[in-house]
Every structure is written in structure tokens, then in C-alpha cells.
Backbone as numpy.savetxt, mean C-alpha at the origin, in Angstrom:
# Nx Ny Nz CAx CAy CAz Cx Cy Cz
9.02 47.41 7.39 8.61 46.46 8.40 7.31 45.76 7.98
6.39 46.78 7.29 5.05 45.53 7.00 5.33 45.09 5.88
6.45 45.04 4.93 6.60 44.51 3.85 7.07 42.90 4.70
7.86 43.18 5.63 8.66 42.21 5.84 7.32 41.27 6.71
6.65 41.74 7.46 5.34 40.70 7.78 4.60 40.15 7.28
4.23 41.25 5.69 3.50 40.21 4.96 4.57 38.96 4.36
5.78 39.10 4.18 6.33 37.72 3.47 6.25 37.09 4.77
6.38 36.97 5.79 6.15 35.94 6.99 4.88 35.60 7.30
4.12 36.23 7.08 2.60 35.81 6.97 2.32 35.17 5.45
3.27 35.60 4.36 2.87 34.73 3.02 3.82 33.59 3.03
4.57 33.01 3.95 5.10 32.17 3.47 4.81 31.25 4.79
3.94 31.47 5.72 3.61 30.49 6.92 2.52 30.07 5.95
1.60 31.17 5.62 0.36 30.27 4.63 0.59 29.30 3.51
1.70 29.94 3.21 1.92 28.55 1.98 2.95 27.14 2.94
3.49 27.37 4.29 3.22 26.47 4.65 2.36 25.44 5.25
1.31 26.03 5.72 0.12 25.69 6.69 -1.01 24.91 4.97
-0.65 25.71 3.81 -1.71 24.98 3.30 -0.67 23.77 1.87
0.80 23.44 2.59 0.93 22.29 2.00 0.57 21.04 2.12
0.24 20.91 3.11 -0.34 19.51 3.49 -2.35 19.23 3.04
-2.74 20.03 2.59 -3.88 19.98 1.63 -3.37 20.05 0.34
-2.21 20.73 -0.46 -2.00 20.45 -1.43 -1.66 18.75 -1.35
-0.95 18.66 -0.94 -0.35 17.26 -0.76 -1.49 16.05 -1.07
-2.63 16.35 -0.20 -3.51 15.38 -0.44 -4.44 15.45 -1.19
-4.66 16.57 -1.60 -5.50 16.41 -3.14 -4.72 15.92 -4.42
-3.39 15.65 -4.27 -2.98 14.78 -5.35 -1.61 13.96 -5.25
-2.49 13.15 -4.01 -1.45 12.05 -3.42 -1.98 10.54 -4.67
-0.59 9.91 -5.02 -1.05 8.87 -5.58 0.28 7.50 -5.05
-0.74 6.57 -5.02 -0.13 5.71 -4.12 0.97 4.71 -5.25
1.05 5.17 -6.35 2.34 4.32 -7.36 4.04 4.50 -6.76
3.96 3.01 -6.25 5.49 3.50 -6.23 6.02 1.92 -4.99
7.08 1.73 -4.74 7.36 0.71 -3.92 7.20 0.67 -2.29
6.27 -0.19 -1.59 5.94 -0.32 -0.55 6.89 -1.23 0.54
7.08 -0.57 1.53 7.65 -1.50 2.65 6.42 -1.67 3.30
5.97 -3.33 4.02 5.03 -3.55 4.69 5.34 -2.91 6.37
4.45 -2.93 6.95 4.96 -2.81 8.36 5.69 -3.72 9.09
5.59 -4.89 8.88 6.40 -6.04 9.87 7.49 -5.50 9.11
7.80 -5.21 7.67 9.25 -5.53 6.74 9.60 -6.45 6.22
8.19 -7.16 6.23 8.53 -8.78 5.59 8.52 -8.82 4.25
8.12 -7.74 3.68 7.70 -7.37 1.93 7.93 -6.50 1.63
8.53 -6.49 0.29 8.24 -4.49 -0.70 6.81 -5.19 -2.26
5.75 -3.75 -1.91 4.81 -4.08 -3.06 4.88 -3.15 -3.80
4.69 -3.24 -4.79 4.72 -2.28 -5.51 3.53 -2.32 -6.62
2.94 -0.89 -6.32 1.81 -0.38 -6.70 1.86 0.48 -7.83
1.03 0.11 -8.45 1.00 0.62 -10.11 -0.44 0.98 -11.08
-0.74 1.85 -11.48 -1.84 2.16 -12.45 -2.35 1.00 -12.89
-3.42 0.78 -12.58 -4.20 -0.44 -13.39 -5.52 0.06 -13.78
-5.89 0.03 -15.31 -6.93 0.31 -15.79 -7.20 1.96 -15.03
-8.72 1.67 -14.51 -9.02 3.18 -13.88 -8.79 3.10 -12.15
-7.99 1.65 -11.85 -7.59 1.92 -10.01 -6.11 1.72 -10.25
-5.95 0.58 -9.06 -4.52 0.33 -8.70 -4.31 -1.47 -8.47
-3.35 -2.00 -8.94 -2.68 -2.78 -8.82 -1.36 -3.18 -7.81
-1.47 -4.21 -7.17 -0.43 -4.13 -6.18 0.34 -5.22 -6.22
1.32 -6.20 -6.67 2.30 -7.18 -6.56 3.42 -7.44 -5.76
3.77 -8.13 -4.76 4.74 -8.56 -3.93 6.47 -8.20 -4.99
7.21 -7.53 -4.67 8.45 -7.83 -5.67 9.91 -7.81 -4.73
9.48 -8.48 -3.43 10.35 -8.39 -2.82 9.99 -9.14 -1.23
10.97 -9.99 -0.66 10.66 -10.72 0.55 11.92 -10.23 1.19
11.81 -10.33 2.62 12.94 -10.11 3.50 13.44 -11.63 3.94
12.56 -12.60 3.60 13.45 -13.70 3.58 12.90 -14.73 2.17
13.30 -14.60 1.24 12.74 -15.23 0.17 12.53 -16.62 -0.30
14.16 -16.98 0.78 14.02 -18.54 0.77 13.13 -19.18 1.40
12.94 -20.12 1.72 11.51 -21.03 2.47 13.03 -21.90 3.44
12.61 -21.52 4.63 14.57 -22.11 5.29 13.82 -24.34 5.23
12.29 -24.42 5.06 11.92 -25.79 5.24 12.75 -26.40 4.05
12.38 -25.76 3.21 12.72 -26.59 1.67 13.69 -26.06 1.12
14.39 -24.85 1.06 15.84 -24.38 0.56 15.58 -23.37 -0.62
13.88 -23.60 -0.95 14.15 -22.79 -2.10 12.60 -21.91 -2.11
12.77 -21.19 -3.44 11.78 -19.62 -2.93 10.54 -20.14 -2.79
9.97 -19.15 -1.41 8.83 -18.85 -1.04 7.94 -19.31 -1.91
6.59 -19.70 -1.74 5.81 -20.27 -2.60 4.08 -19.79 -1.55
2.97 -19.70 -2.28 1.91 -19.54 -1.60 0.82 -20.29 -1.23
1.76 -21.19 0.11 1.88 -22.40 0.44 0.29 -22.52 1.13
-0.09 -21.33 1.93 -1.49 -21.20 2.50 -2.77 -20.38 1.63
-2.73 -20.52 0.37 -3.60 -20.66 -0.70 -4.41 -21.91 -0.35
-6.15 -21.63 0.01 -6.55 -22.78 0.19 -7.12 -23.46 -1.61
-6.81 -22.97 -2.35 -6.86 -22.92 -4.06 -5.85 -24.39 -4.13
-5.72 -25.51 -4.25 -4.24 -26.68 -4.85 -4.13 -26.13 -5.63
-4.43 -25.58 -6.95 -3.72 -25.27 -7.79 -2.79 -24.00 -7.63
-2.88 -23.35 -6.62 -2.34 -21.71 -6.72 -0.73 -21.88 -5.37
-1.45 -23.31 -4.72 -0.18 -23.36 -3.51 1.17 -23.14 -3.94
1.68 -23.62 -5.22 3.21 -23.22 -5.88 3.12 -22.43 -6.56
2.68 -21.09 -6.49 2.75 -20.35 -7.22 3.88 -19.09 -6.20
4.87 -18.14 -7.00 5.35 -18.13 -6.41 5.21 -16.64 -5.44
5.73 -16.64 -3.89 5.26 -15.45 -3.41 6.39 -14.27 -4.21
6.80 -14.03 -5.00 7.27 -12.77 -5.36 6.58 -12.99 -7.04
6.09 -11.96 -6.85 4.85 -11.78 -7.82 3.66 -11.97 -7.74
3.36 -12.26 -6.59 1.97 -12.40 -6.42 1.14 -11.03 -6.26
0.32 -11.46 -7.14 -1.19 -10.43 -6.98 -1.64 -10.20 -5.34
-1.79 -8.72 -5.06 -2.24 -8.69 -3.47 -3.79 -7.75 -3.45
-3.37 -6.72 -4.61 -5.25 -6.18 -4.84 -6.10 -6.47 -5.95
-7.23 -7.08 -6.01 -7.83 -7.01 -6.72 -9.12 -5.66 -6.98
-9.30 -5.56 -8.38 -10.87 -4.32 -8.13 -10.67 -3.12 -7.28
-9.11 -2.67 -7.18 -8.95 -1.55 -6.62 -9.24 0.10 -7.31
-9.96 0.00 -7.12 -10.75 1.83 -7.58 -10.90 2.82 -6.72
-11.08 3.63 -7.20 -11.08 5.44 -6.31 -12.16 4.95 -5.71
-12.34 5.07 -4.58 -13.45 5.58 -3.78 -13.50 6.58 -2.86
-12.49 8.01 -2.93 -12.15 8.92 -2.16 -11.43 9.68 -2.47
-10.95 10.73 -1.86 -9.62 11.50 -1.95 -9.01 10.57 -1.53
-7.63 10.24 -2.51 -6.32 9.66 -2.12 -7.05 8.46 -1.17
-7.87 7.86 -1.70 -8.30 6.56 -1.25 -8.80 5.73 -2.74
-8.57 4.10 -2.39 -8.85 3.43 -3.10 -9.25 1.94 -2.39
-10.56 1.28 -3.23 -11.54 0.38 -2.33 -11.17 -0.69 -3.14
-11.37 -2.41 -2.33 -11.34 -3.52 -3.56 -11.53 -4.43 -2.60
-10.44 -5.16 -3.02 -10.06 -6.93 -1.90 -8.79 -6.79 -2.02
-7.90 -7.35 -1.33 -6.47 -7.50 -0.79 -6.62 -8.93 -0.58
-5.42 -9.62 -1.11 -5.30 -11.37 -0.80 -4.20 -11.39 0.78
-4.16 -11.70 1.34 -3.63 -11.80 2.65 -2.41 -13.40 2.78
-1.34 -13.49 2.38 -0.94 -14.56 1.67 -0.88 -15.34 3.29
-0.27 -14.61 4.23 -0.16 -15.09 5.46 -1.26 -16.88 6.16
-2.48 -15.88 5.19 -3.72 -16.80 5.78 -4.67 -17.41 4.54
-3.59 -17.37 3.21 -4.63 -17.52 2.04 -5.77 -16.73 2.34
-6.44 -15.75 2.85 -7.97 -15.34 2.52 -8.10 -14.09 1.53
-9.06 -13.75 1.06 -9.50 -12.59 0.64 -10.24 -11.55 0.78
-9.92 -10.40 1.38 -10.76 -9.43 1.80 -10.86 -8.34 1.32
-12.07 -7.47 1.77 -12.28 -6.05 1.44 -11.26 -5.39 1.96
-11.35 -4.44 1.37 -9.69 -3.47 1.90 -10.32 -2.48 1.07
-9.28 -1.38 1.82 -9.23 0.35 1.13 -7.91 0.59 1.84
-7.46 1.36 0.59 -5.93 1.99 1.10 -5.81 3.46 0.51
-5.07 4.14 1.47 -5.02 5.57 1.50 -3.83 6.51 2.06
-3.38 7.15 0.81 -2.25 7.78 0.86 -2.60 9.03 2.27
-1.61 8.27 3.41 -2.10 9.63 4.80 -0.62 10.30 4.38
0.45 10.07 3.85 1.21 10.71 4.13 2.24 11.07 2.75
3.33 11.71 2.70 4.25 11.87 1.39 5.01 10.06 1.19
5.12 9.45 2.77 5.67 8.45 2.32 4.97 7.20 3.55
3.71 7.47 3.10 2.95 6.40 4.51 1.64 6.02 4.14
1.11 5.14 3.36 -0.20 4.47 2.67 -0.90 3.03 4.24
-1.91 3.93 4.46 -2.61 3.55 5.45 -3.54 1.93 4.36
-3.28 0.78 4.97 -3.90 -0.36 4.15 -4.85 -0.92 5.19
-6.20 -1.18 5.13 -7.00 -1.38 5.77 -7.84 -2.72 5.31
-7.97 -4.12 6.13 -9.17 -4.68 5.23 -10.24 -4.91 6.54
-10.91 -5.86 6.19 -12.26 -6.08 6.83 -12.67 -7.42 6.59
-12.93 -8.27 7.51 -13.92 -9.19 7.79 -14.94 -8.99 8.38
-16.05 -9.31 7.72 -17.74 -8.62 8.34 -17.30 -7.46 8.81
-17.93 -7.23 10.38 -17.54 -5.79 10.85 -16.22 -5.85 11.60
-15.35 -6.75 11.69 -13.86 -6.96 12.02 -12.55 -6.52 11.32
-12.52 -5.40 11.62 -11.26 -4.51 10.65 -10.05 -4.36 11.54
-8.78 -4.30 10.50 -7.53 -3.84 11.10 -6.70 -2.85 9.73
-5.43 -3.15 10.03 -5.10 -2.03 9.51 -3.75 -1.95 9.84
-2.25 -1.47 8.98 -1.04 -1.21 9.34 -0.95 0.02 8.00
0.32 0.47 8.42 1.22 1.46 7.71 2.18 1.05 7.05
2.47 1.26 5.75 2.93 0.98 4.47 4.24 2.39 4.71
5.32 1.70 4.36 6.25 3.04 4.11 7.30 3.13 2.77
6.69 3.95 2.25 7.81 4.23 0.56 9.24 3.86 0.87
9.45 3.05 0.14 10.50 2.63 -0.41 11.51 3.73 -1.27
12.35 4.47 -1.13 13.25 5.04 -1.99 12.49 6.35 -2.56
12.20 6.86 -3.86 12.12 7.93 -4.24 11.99 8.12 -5.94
């Protein structure tokens, strides 16, 4: 009988302390669904942070003009036809945490560029955060596939 309590007491602890394993070596590489679902990004090793590129729209066509999406609210003329699948979304993204990483995020919605940090909260849920002055928001990112 106490053989049989300690494996129920050794195997609640190794459940109770997976979710600290988990986040001491959460890494955010891999394909993103945005929260609306309007995008998949996909995030990748860059240098010593992370890199993030659009590689996917839920509506790709532009229904005005017939043909693909373009990053029409770039206040840049030269960058307005450039196209939205492939576009760059983090720049200067580096560790600044456990399973966190700090930079700028381009916001194609509104052409702007902001501070942002994003952070793996979950096995398949990257919390993306930016900031204007002291005006912050924030949605949930959900893995794509496996």
C-alpha cells in the first residue's frame, strides 16, 4: 500500500511540475494563427532573437482589385505594393525574459510601428503585445499544426 502511494504521489509531482518544465524551454518557432484568423506567421530563429513573416491570409485576394493583397496602408510610397504575404512583422526581436522576446512589430492594418514583446504562455498560445507610449494591447496567437 505505501509503495502504491508513493507512485501516486510521484506521478501527481511530475504532473504538477510540467507546466514549469514547459516554460523554461518554450520557444516560439513555428506557424502562427492570428486571433481575428486573418493570418498564419511564422516565426523563425533569427540571428540571437526571432523573426516573424506573414505566409498566409484568410483572404489573399484584395476583392477591390482582383488580385493579391498588397501593403496598401504603408505610409512608406515605396513599400505600398509590396506584397502582404511575406511581409516582415518583427523587427530587433531578442530575449528579454523567460520565453519572452522584446522589439517592434509592423501592424500592416495601420502601417505603424511599434514596441512589442511576445511570449510563449502556452504549448500552443504566444501572448503578442505592443505599445504606444503608455497605450498597450495585446491578443493570442494559436499554433498552427505540429
Amino acid at each position: 500500500m505505501a509503495c502504491r502511494t508513493a507512485f501516486i504521489i510521484a506521478i501527481s509531482a511530475a504532473l504538477l511540475a510540467a507546466p514549469s518544465a514547459f516554460a523554461q524551454g518554450a520557444e516560439p518557432t513555428g506557424v502562427w494563427l492570428t486571433q481575428a484568423g486573418d493570418a498564419r506567421v511564422k516565426i523563425s530563429k533569427c540571428g540571437g532573437g526571432i523573426c516573424g513573416v506573414i505566409v498566409g491570409l484568410k483572404e489573399p485576394i484584395d476583392q477591390a482589385t482582383g488580385k493579391p493583397q498588397v501593403d496598401d496602408k504603408n505610409p512608406n510610397p515605396a513599400l505600398k505594393q509590396r506584397p502582404m504575404i511575406g511581409l516582415p512583422l518583427f523587427s530587433g526581436m531578442s530575449p528579454s525574459g523567460p520565453n519572452k522576446w522584446s522589439g517592434q512589430i509592423y501592424n500592416a492594418d495601420d502601417g505603424g510601428t511599434y514596441a512589442s514583446s511576445v511570449s510563449v504562455t502556452g504549448a500552443d498560445t504566444l501572448k503578442v503585445e505592443g505599445c504606444v507610449g503608455a497605450l498597450c494591447g495585446g491578443e493570442n496567437w494559436t499554433r498552427v499544426g505540429r
